[in-house]
Structures are given as C-alpha cells and as structure tokens.
Short mmCIF file of C-alpha atoms in Angstrom, two decimals:
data_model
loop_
_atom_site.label_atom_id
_atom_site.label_comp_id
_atom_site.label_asym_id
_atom_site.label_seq_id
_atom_site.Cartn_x
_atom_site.Cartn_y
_atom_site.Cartn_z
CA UNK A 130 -1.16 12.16 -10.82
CA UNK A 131 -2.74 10.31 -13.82
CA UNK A 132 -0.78 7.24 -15.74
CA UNK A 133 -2.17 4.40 -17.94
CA UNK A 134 -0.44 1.30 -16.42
CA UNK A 135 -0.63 0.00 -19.84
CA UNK A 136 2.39 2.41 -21.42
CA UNK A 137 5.47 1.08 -21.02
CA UNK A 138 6.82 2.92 -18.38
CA UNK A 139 10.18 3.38 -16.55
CA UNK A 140 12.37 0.26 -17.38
CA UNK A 141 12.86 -2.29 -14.35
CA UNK A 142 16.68 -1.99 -14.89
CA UNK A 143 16.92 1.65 -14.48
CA UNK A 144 15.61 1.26 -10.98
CA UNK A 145 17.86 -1.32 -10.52
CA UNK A 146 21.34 0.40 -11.84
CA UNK A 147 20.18 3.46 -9.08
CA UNK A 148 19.00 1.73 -6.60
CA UNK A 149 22.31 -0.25 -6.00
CA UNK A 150 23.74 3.36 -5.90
CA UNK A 151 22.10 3.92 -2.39
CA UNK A 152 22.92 2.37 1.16
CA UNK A 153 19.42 3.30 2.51
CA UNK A 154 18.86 1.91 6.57
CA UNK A 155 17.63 -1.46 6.69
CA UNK A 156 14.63 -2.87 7.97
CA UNK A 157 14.69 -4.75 10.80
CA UNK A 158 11.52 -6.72 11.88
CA UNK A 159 14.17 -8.26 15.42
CA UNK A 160 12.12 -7.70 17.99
CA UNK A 161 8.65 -6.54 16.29
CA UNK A 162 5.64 -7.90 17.78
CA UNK A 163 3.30 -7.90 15.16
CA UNK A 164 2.65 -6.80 11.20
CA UNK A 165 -0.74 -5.27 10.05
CA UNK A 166 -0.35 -4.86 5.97
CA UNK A 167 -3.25 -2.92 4.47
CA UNK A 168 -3.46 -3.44 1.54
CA UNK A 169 -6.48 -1.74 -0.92
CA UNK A 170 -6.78 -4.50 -3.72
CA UNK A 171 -5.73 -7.66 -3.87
CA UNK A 172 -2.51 -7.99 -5.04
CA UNK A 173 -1.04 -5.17 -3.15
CA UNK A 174 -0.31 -7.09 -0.07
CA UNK A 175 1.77 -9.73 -2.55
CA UNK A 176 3.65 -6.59 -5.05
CA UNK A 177 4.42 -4.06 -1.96
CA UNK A 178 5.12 -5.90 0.91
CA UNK A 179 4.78 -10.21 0.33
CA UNK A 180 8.83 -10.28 1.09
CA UNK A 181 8.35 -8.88 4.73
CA UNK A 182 4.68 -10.84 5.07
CA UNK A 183 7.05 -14.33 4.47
CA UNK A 184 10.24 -12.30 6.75
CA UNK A 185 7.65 -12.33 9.36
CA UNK A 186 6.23 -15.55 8.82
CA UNK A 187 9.70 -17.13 9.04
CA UNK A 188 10.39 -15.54 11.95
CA UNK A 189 6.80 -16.54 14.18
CA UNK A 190 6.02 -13.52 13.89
CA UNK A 191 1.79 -12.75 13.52
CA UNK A 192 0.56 -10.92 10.57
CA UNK A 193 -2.82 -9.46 9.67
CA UNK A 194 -3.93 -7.83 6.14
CA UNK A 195 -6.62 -5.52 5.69
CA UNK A 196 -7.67 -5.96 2.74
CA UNK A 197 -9.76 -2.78 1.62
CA UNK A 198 -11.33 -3.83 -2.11
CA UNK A 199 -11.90 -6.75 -3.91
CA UNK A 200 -10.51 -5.30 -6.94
CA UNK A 201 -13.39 -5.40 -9.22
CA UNK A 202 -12.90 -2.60 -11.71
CA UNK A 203 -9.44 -3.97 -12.56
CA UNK A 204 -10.80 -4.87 -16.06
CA UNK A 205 -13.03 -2.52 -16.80
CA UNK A 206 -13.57 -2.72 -20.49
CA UNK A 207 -13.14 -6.99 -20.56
CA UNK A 208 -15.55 -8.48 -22.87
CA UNK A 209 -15.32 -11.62 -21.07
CA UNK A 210 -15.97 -11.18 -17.33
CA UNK A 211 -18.28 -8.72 -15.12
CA UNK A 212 -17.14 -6.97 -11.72
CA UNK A 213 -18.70 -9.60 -9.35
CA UNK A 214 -17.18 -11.99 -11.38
CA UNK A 215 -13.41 -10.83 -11.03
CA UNK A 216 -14.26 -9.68 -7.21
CA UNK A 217 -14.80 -13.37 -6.38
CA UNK A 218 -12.06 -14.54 -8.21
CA UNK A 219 -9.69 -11.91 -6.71
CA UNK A 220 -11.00 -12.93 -3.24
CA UNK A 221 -10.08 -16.29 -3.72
CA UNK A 222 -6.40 -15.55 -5.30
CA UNK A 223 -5.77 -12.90 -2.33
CA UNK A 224 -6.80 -15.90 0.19
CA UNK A 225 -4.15 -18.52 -1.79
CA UNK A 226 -1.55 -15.92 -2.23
CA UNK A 227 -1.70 -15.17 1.26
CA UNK A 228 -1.40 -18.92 2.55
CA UNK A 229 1.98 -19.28 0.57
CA UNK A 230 3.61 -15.93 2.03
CA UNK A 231 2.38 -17.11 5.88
CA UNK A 232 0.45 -19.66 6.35
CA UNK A 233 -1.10 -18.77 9.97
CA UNK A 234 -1.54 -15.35 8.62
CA UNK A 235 -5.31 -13.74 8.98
CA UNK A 236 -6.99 -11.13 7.26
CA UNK A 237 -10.19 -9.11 7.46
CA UNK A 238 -11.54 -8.09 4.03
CA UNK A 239 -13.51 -4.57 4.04
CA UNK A 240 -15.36 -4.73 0.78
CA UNK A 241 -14.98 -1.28 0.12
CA UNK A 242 -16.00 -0.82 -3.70
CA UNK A 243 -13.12 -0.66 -5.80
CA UNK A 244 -12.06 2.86 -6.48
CA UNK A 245 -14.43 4.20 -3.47
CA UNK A 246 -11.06 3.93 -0.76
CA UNK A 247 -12.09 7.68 -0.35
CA UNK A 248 -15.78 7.52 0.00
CA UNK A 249 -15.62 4.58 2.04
CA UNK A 250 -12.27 5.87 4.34
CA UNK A 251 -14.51 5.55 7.72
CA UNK A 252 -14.75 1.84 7.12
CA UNK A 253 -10.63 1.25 7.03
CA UNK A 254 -9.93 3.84 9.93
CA UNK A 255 -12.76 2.14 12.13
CA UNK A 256 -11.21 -1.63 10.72
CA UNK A 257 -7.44 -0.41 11.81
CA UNK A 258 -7.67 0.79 14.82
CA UNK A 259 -9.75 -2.30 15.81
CA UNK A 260 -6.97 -4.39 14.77
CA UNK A 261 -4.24 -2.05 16.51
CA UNK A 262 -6.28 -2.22 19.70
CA UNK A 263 -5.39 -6.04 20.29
CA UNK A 264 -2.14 -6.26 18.55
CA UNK A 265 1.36 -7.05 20.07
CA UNK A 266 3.31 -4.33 20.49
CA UNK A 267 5.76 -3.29 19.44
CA UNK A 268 3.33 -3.07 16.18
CA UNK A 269 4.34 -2.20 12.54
CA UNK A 270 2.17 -1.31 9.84
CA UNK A 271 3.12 -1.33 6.45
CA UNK A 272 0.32 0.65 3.79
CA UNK A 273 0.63 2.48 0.31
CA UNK A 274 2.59 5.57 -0.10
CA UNK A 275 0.55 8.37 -0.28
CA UNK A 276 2.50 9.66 -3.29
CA UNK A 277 1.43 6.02 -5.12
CA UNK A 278 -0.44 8.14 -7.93
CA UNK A 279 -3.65 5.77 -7.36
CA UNK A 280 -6.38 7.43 -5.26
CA UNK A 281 -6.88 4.44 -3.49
CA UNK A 282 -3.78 4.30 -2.44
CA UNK A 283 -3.68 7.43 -1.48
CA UNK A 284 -6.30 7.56 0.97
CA UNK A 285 -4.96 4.37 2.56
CA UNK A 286 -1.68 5.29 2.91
CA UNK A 287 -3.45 8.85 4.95
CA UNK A 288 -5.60 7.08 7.16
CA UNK A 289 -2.71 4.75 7.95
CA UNK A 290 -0.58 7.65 8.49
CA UNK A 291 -3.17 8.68 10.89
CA UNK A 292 -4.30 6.29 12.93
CA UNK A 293 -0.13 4.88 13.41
CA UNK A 294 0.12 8.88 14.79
CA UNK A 295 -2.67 8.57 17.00
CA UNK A 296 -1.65 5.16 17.93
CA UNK A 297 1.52 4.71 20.59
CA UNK A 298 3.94 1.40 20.29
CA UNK A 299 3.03 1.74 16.06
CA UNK A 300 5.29 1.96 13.60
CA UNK A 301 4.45 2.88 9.64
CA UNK A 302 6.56 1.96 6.73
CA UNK A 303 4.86 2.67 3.27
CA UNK A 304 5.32 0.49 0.02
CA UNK A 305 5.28 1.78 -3.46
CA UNK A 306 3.41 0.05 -6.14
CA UNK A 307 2.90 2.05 -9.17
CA UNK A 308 4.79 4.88 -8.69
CA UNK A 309 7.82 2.25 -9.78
CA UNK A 310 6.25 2.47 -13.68
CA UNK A 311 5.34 6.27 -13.88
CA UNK A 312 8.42 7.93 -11.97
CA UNK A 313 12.02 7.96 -12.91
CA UNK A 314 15.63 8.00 -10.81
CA UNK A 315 17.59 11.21 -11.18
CA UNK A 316 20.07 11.31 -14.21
CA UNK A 317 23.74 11.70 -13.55
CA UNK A 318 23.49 15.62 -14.20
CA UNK A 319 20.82 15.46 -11.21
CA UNK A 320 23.05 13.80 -8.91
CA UNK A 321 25.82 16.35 -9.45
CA UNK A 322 26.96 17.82 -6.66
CA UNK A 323 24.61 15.69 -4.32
CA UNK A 324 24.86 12.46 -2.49
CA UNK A 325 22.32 9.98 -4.16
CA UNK A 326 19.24 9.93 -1.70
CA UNK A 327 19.23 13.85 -1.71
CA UNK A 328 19.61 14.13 -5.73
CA UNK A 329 16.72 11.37 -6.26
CA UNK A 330 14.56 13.25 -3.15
CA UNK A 331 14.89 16.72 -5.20
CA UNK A 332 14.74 15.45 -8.89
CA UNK A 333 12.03 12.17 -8.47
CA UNK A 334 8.86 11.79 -6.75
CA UNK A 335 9.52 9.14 -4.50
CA UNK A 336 11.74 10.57 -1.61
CA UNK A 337 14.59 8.19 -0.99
CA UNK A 338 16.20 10.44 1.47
CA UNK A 339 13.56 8.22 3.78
CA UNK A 340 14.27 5.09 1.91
CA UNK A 341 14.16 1.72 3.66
CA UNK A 342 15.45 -1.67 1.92
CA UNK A 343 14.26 -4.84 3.28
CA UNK A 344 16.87 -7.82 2.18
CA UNK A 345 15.17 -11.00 0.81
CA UNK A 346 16.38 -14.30 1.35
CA UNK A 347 16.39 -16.55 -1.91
CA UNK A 348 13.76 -18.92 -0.08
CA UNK A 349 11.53 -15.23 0.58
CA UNK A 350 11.48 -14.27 -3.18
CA UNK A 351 10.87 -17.44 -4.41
CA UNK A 352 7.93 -17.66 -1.94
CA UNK A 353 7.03 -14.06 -3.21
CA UNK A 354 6.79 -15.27 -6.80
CA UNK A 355 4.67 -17.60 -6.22
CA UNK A 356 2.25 -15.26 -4.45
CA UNK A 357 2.52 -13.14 -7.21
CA UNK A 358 1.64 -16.00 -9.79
CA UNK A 359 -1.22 -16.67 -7.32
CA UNK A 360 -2.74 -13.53 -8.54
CA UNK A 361 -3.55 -14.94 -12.17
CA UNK A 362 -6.26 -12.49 -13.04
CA UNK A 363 -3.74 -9.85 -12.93
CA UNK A 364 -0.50 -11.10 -14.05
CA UNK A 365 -2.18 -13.20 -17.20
CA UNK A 366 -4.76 -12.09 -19.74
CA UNK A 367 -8.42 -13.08 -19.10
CA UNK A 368 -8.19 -13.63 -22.71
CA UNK A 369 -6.86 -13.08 -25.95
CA UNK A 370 -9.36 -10.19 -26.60
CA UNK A 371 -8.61 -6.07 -26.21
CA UNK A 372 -9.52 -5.30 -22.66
CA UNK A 373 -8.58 -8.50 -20.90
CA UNK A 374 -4.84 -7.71 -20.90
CA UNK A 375 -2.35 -8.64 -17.84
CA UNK A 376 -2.24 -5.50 -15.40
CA UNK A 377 0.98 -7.01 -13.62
CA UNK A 378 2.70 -8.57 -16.62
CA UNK A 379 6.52 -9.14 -16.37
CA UNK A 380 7.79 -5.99 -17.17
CA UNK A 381 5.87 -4.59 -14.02
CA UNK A 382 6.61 -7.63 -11.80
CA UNK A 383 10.58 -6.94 -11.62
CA UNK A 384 9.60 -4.12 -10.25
CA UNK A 385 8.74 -6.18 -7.07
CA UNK A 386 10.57 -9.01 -7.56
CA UNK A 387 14.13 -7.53 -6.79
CA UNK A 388 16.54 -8.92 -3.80
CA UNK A 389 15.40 -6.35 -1.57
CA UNK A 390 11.61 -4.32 -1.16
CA UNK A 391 11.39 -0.76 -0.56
CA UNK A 392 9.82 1.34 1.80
CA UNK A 393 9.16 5.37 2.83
CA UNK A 394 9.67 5.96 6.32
CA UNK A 395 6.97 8.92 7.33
CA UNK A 396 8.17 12.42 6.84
CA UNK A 397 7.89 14.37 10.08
CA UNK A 398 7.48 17.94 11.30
CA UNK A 399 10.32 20.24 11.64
CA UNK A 400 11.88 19.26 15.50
CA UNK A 401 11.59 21.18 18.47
CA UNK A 402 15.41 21.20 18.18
CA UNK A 403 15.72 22.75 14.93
CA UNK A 404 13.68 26.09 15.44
CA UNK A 405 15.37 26.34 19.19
CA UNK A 406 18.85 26.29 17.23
CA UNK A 407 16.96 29.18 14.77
CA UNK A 408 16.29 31.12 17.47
CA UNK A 409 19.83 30.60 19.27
CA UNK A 410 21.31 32.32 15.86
CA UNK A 411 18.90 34.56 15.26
CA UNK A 412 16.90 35.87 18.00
CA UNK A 413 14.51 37.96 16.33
CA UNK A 414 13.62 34.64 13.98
CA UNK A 415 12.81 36.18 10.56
CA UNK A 416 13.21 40.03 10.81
CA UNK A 417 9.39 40.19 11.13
CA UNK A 418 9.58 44.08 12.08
CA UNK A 419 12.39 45.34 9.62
CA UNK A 420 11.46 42.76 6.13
CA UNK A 421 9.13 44.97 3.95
CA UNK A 422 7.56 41.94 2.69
CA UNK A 423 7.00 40.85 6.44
CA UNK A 424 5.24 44.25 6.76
CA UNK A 425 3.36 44.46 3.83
CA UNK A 426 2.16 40.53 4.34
CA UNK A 427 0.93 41.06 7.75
CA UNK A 428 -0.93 44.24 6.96
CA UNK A 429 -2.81 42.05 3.97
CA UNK A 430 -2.74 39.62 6.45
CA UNK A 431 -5.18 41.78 8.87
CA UNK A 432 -7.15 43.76 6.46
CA UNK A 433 -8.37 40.15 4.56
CA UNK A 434 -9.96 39.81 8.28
CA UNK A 435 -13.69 39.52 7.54
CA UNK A 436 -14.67 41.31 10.82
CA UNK A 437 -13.64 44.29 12.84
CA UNK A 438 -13.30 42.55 16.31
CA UNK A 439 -12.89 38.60 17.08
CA UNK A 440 -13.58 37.35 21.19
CA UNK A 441 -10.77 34.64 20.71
CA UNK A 442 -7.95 34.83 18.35
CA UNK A 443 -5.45 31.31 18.46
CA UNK A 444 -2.22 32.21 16.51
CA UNK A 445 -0.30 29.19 15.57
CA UNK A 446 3.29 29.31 15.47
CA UNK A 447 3.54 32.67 16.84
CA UNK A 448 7.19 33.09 16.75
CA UNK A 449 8.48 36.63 18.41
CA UNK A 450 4.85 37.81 18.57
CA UNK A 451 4.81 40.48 16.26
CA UNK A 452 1.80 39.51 14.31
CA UNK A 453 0.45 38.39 18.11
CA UNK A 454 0.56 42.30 18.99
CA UNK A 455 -1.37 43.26 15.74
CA UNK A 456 -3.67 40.79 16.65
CA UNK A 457 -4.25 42.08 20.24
CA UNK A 458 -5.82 45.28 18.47
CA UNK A 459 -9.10 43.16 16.66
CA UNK A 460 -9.56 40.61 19.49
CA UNK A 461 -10.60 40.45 22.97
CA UNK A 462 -8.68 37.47 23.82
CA UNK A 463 -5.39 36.61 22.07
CA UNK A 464 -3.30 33.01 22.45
CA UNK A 465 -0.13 32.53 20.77
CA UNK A 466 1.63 29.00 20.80
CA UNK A 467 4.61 28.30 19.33
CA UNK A 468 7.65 25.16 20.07
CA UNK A 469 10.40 27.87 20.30
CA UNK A 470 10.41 29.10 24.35
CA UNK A 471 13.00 31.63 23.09
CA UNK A 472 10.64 33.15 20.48
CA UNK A 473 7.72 33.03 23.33
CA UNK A 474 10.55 35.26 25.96
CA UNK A 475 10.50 37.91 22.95
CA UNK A 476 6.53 37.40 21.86
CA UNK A 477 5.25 37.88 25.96
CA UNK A 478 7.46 41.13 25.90
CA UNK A 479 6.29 42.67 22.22
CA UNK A 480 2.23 41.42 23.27
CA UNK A 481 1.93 42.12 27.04
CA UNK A 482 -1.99 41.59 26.83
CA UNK A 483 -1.87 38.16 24.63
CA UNK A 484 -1.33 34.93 26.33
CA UNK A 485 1.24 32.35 25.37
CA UNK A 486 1.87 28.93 25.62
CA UNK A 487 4.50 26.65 24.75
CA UNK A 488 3.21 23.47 22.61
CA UNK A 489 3.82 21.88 19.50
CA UNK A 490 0.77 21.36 17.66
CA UNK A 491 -1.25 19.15 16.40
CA UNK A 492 -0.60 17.21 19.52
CA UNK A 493 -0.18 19.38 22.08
CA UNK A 494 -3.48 21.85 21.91
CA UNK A 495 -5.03 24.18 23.91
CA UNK A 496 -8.54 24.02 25.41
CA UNK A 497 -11.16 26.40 24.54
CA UNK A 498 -13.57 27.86 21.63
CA UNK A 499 -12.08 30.29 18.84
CA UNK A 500 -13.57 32.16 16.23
CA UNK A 501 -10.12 33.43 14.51
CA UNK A 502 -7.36 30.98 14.31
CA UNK A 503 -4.48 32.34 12.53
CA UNK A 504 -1.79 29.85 10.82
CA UNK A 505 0.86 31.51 9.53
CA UNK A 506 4.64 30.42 7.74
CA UNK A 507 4.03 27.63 9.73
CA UNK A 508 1.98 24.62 7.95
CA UNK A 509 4.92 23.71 5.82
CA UNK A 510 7.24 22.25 8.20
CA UNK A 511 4.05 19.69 9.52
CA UNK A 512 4.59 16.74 7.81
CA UNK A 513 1.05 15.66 5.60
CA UNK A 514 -0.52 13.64 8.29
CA UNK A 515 0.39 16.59 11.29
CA UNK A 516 -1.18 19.32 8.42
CA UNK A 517 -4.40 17.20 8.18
CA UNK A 518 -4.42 16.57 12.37
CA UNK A 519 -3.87 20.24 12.66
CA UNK A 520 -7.18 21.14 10.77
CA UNK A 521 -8.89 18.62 12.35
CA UNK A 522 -8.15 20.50 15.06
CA UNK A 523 -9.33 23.96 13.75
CA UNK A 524 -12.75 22.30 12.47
CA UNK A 525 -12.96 21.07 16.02
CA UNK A 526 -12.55 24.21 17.72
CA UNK A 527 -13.62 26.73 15.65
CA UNK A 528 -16.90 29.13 16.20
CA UNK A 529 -19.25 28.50 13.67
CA UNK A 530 -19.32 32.25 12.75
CA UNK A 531 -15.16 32.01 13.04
CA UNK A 532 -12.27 31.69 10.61
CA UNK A 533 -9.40 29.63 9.60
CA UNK A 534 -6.76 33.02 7.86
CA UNK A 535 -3.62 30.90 6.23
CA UNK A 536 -0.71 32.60 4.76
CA UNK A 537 2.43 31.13 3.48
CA UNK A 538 6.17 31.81 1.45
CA UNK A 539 5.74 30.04 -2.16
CA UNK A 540 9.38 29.45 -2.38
CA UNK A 541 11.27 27.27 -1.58
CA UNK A 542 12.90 26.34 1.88
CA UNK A 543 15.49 23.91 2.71
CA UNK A 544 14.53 23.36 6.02
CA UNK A 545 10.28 22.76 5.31
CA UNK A 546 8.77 19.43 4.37
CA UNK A 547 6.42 21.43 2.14
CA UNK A 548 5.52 24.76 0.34
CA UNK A 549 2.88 27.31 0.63
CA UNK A 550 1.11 26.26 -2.33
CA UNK A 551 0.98 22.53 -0.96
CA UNK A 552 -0.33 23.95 2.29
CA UNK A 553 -3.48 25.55 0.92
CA UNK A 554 -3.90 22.88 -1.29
CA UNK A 555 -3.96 20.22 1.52
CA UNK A 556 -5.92 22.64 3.70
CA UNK A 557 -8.52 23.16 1.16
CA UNK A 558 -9.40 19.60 0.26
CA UNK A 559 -9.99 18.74 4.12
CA UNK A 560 -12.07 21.78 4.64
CA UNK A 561 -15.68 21.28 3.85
CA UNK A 562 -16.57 24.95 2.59
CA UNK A 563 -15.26 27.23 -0.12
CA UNK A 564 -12.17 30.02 0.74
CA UNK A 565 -13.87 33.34 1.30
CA UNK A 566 -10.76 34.88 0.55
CA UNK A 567 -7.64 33.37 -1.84
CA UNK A 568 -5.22 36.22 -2.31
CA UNK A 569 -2.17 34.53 -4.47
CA UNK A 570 1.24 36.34 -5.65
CA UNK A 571 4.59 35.33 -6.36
CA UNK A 572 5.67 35.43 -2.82
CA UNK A 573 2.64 34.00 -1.07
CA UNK A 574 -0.36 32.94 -0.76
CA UNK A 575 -3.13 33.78 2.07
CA UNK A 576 -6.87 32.20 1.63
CA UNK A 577 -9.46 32.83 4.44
CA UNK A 578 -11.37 29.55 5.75
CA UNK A 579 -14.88 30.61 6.91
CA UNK A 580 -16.59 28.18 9.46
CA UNK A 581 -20.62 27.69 9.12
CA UNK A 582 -21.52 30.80 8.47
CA UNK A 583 -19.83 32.81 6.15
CA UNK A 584 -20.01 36.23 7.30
CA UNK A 585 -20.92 39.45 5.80
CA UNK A 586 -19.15 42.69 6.52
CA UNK A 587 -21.66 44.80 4.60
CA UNK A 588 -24.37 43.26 6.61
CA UNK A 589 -23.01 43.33 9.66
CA UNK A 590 -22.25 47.62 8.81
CA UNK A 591 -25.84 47.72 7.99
CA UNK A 592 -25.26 48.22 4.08
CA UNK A 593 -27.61 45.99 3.08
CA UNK A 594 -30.89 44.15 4.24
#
C-alpha cells in the first residue's frame, strides 16, 4: 500500500453517508478493567482512539499509551525545523493532548525511530507485555489496523495482535487512521444483492463485516477536539513555506471527529465447529482420492520433496489422511493433526502406520523435532496473527537440514479468511531464507521452505563433489 497523505483523498462525507448505512455491534467498555492504547506516533492515540481514552477516563477507568515514535520524520522536506526539533515538540503535544482526554492517564514512550516500528518491533512486544503483566483484567487493547497502509502501523497492529493472543483476560480492537483517506465505501452497484457490512468487506479494504462503533458523548468529542488541536505541529503548517504543510488538516480530521469511532475486531481462524459440520456433510472432506487436480497436486506435492526419505514428517491439517499415507512412503515417522476428529476416524484407517492427533494449531502443538512439516489447503482459514504463530512454530521445531513444503487453492473460498497467494506471501516475509522451490499456476501455488541448510539432492546422490 503506498498513498501521499497530501492528495485529496476519499471525501469525509462519503464515509459518513455509508457508514450511517451499517448497525455494526457496539463497544462496550461496562465492566473493562483497564485500556492499553499503542499508539506509533504521536497523534495516533488522539485520531484513532482519544473518544474511548476520555469514555474511559469518564468512567474511572485506568489507561496507559505506548507510545512507539516520537514522530520525527513527519516533515521531512521542512525548511524550517530538523527531526530532533519536531520529536521534542511532538513529545510535548502527545503529553498535553493526553492530559485533556484523561487526566490520570500514564504513558511509557519507546523512542523507536520514526519509520523503524519494524526494525525496532522487539522493543514494543517486550514494552506490552510488561504493561499487560500488571494490568487489571479484564484488559483491552486498542492498536492500528494492520491493513492501515503505513508500515508502522502495520507492525504495531501485528505485534499487538500477538501478544493480546498469547495473552489470556486481553481483548484487541484496532483503529484505522489513514486507511479513512486512501480507501473508499462500496458503490450502490457493490452493495447489490448484499447486506452492507458484507458488500463493503468484499468491495473495500477495511472489513466492516468486523466493524465496531464506539458512541461519543458531545462532552467526549469536544474533549477529542481539543486533543486533536493539541497536536499543532500536525494539524497547522510549520510555516507558510512548501514542505511545512498540515499533515492532519481539516479535511482529514472529520475523518476522526465523527459521533462515533471505529474499530476492527480481529479476524479469527476457521472454528472447530465449522470443519466438524464439513465433515458431517461430506465425509470424505474434499474428494482428495477421486479430484484429478487433488491427484495431480499431491503427486507435485511429493516429487518437489528435496530428499528421498525424511525421519519425522508433521502434516498439518491432515484431513482424511490421504496425503498422510503418501507421506508414510518417504518418512520414518509420520504425525498428522488436524481439528476435525471425523476426518482423523477416516485418516487412522487410510494411514495405519502414521500417528494422529487431534489439535488445532498454532496453539495446540505437538512435542518433538521435524525435518518435513507439510502445510497444506490449510493456512488460509488461520487468521494473520495464527499464520505468523504457526511459523513460529515451524522455525521452532524444524531440523536444520528440514523443510517447511506449502501448497495452497488460488481461488477464492467463501469460507477462508485468506487465499493461497496471501499465504505464501505472509509465510515468506516471516521466514528468514529464500524458497528452494516456488511452483505457481492458476490453481495453486506450492513453495518449499528450506531450514539452515539448504540441501542438495545431487550431492547427496554423489553427482557432484
């Protein structure tokens, strides 16, 4: 994603004419213990989420902010000011902007450099859970979306994602900021046919089928503006010259200064439920024996195998074991998991010598060192967060001389949170060596993952020195 906050962008009252089309759930901070915003410049804390900071304040309940950056590059080409000029003064307008949203509110300000969220994504984790560790539960934590289109945003609204997942009695709602100026609502030829929130999840970016509207009192938005005005190096030139222009001027500021703010509930993984009630209707899942594509996948599946014979194959989301069986045939020691214990009846029948296990991964995993780990028509129904938990996982358990095989449908499915493509994408950016193998075609795509060392078949057959 790549916008220039300067264009005009999507007009304020286009949001506003769609959103009033919606009856999204409401947020309810009754009975929340405590708030942690993180927030990665200053400024966000104020535009994303300053309505439910002064909710909570009004309400006794305790807030903290992480704040990741100072916000230095903000004006990058200003011939009037330096970055450790506008860091300091960005400190100081986050401190006074917080103070009018909730007063007894604290913060803890990382220092990350501005733009460096990513390089510096160790620091935030290690500063969360920290805070999460002490706070009153039940917790919520409110971060960028992930979808934002800033990289800073980005990788805050991940690591929040991931620590909230690792982290029980925490909730996560995540605040757009500038995804309000580069993305669009569905026209009326989108909604056809559709209720609203599914239209504007298909045709928009910003997935309002897990929309959540916070209402704010008059007193709360009036209290937000000011926070907002507190922020003068952004919502005010520096000066008259070319580079020191507003980067919140009005135009951007209804965005965020509407009756209600809006959030993103998580997306999750598909539910245990919904692949038992597969299997009840279909018992032999996806015709993995009689499809010709299932038979011509699996056997490109098996020959992109870098090695003849594996000690311990994990297959993740085995299903009715029928690539399990194949799989019995190039290792010594075969596990298949899946969430289905109908699929695992047929699978333990079809692979007599493999071992099963029921478990839901990333969270339920089993013990023990791998050098093949298969995933397979799986990854797309873990939401982002369980997709980047689950090769966590694989890094953690995987041989060095072992491989991660991935192969995944590039069409679309009604019932995944994601697509092949976005798989191996997502896969590939968390891995930290090059595919050995990326075999792409219209119907899917399979890539090979080496670990440490990548091996060599014609050196292992003696072909060369």
């Amino acid at each position: 994603m790549s916008f220039d906050h300067r264009d005009p962008g999507t007009d304020p009252a286009v949001w506003t004419t769609f959103l009033a089309g919606l009856d999204p759930d409401r947020v309810d901070l009754r009975g929340t213990g405590s708030v942690v915003v993180v927030a990665p410049h200053p400024d966000d804390e104020t535009l994303g989420a300053g309505g439910l900071v002064a909710t909570a304040a009004d309400a006794g309940i305790p807030v903290h902010v992480l704040l990741g950056t100072r916000g230095e590059r903000s004006h990058p080409d200003s011939p009037t000011t330096t970055p450790a000029a506008l860091a300091e003064r960005r400190g100081a307008e986050f401190r006074a902007a917080l103070r009018v949203l909730h007063p007894t509110a604290t913060a803890t300000e990382l220092d990350v450099p501005d733009g460096g969220v990513r390089e510096h994504a160790e620091v935030l984790r290690e500063a969360l859970v920290r805070r999460l560790a002490g706070a009153v539960r039940p917790t919520l934590v409110v971060a960028p979306w992930r979808g934002d289109g800033h990289r800073d945003h980005r990788v805050a609204g991940e690591v929040a994602e991931q620590v909230v997942a690792a982290t029980p009695g925490a909730t996560l709602l995540a605040y757009p900021i500038w995804a309000w100026h580069w993305d669009a609502p569905p026209t009326d030829a989108d909604a056809r046919g559709a209720d609203a929130a599914d239209a504007a999840a298909a045709a928009a970016a910003m997935p309002w089928s897990r929309a959540r509207a916070l209402h704010l009192a008059a007193a709360v938005r009036d209290r937000k503006a000011r926070a907002l005005d507190a922020h003068r190096s952004q919502t005010r030139p520096l000066s008259p010259a070319p580079g020191d222009e507003a980067v919140v001027d009005a135009r951007h500021a209804a965005h965020h200064l509407r009756a209600e703010e809006w959030y993103f509930a998580p997306v999750q993984s598909r539910s245990r439920e919904s692949f038992d009630a597969h299997y009840a209707r279909k018992p032999e899942g996806w015709d993995f024996e009689g499809s010709w594509y299932e038979r011509r996948k699996r056997a490109v599946t098996l020959a992109a195998l870098p090695r003849e014979r594996f000690r311990s194959a994990l297959e993740l989301g085995c299903a009715t074991g029928v690539l399990t069986a194949a799989l019995t045939e190039r290792a010594d020691y075969v596990l298949g998991t899946d969430l289905a214990a109908a699929a695992l009846e047929r699978a333990r029948r079809r692979a007599p010598s493999a071992r099963f296990a029921l478990a839901a991964f990333p969270g339920e995993w089993p013990e023990g060192r791998r050098d093949l780990v298969v995933l397979s028509e799986v990854g797309y129904y873990l939401s982002p967060d369980d997709l980047d938990r689950t090769v966590d996982r694989v890094l953690d358990t995987l041989d060095d001389d072992g491989v991660l095989v991935a192969c995944h449908w590039r069409h679309a499915d009604d019932h995944a949170v994601s697509d092949g493509d976005t798989v191996h994408t997502a896969i590939a950016r968390r891995w930290p060596r090059p595919a050995l193998v990326q075999h792409v075609e219209p119907d899917f795509v399979l890539t090979v993952f080496p670990g440490a060392a990548v091996p060599s078949v014609a050196r292992a057959e003696g072909l060369v020195g």
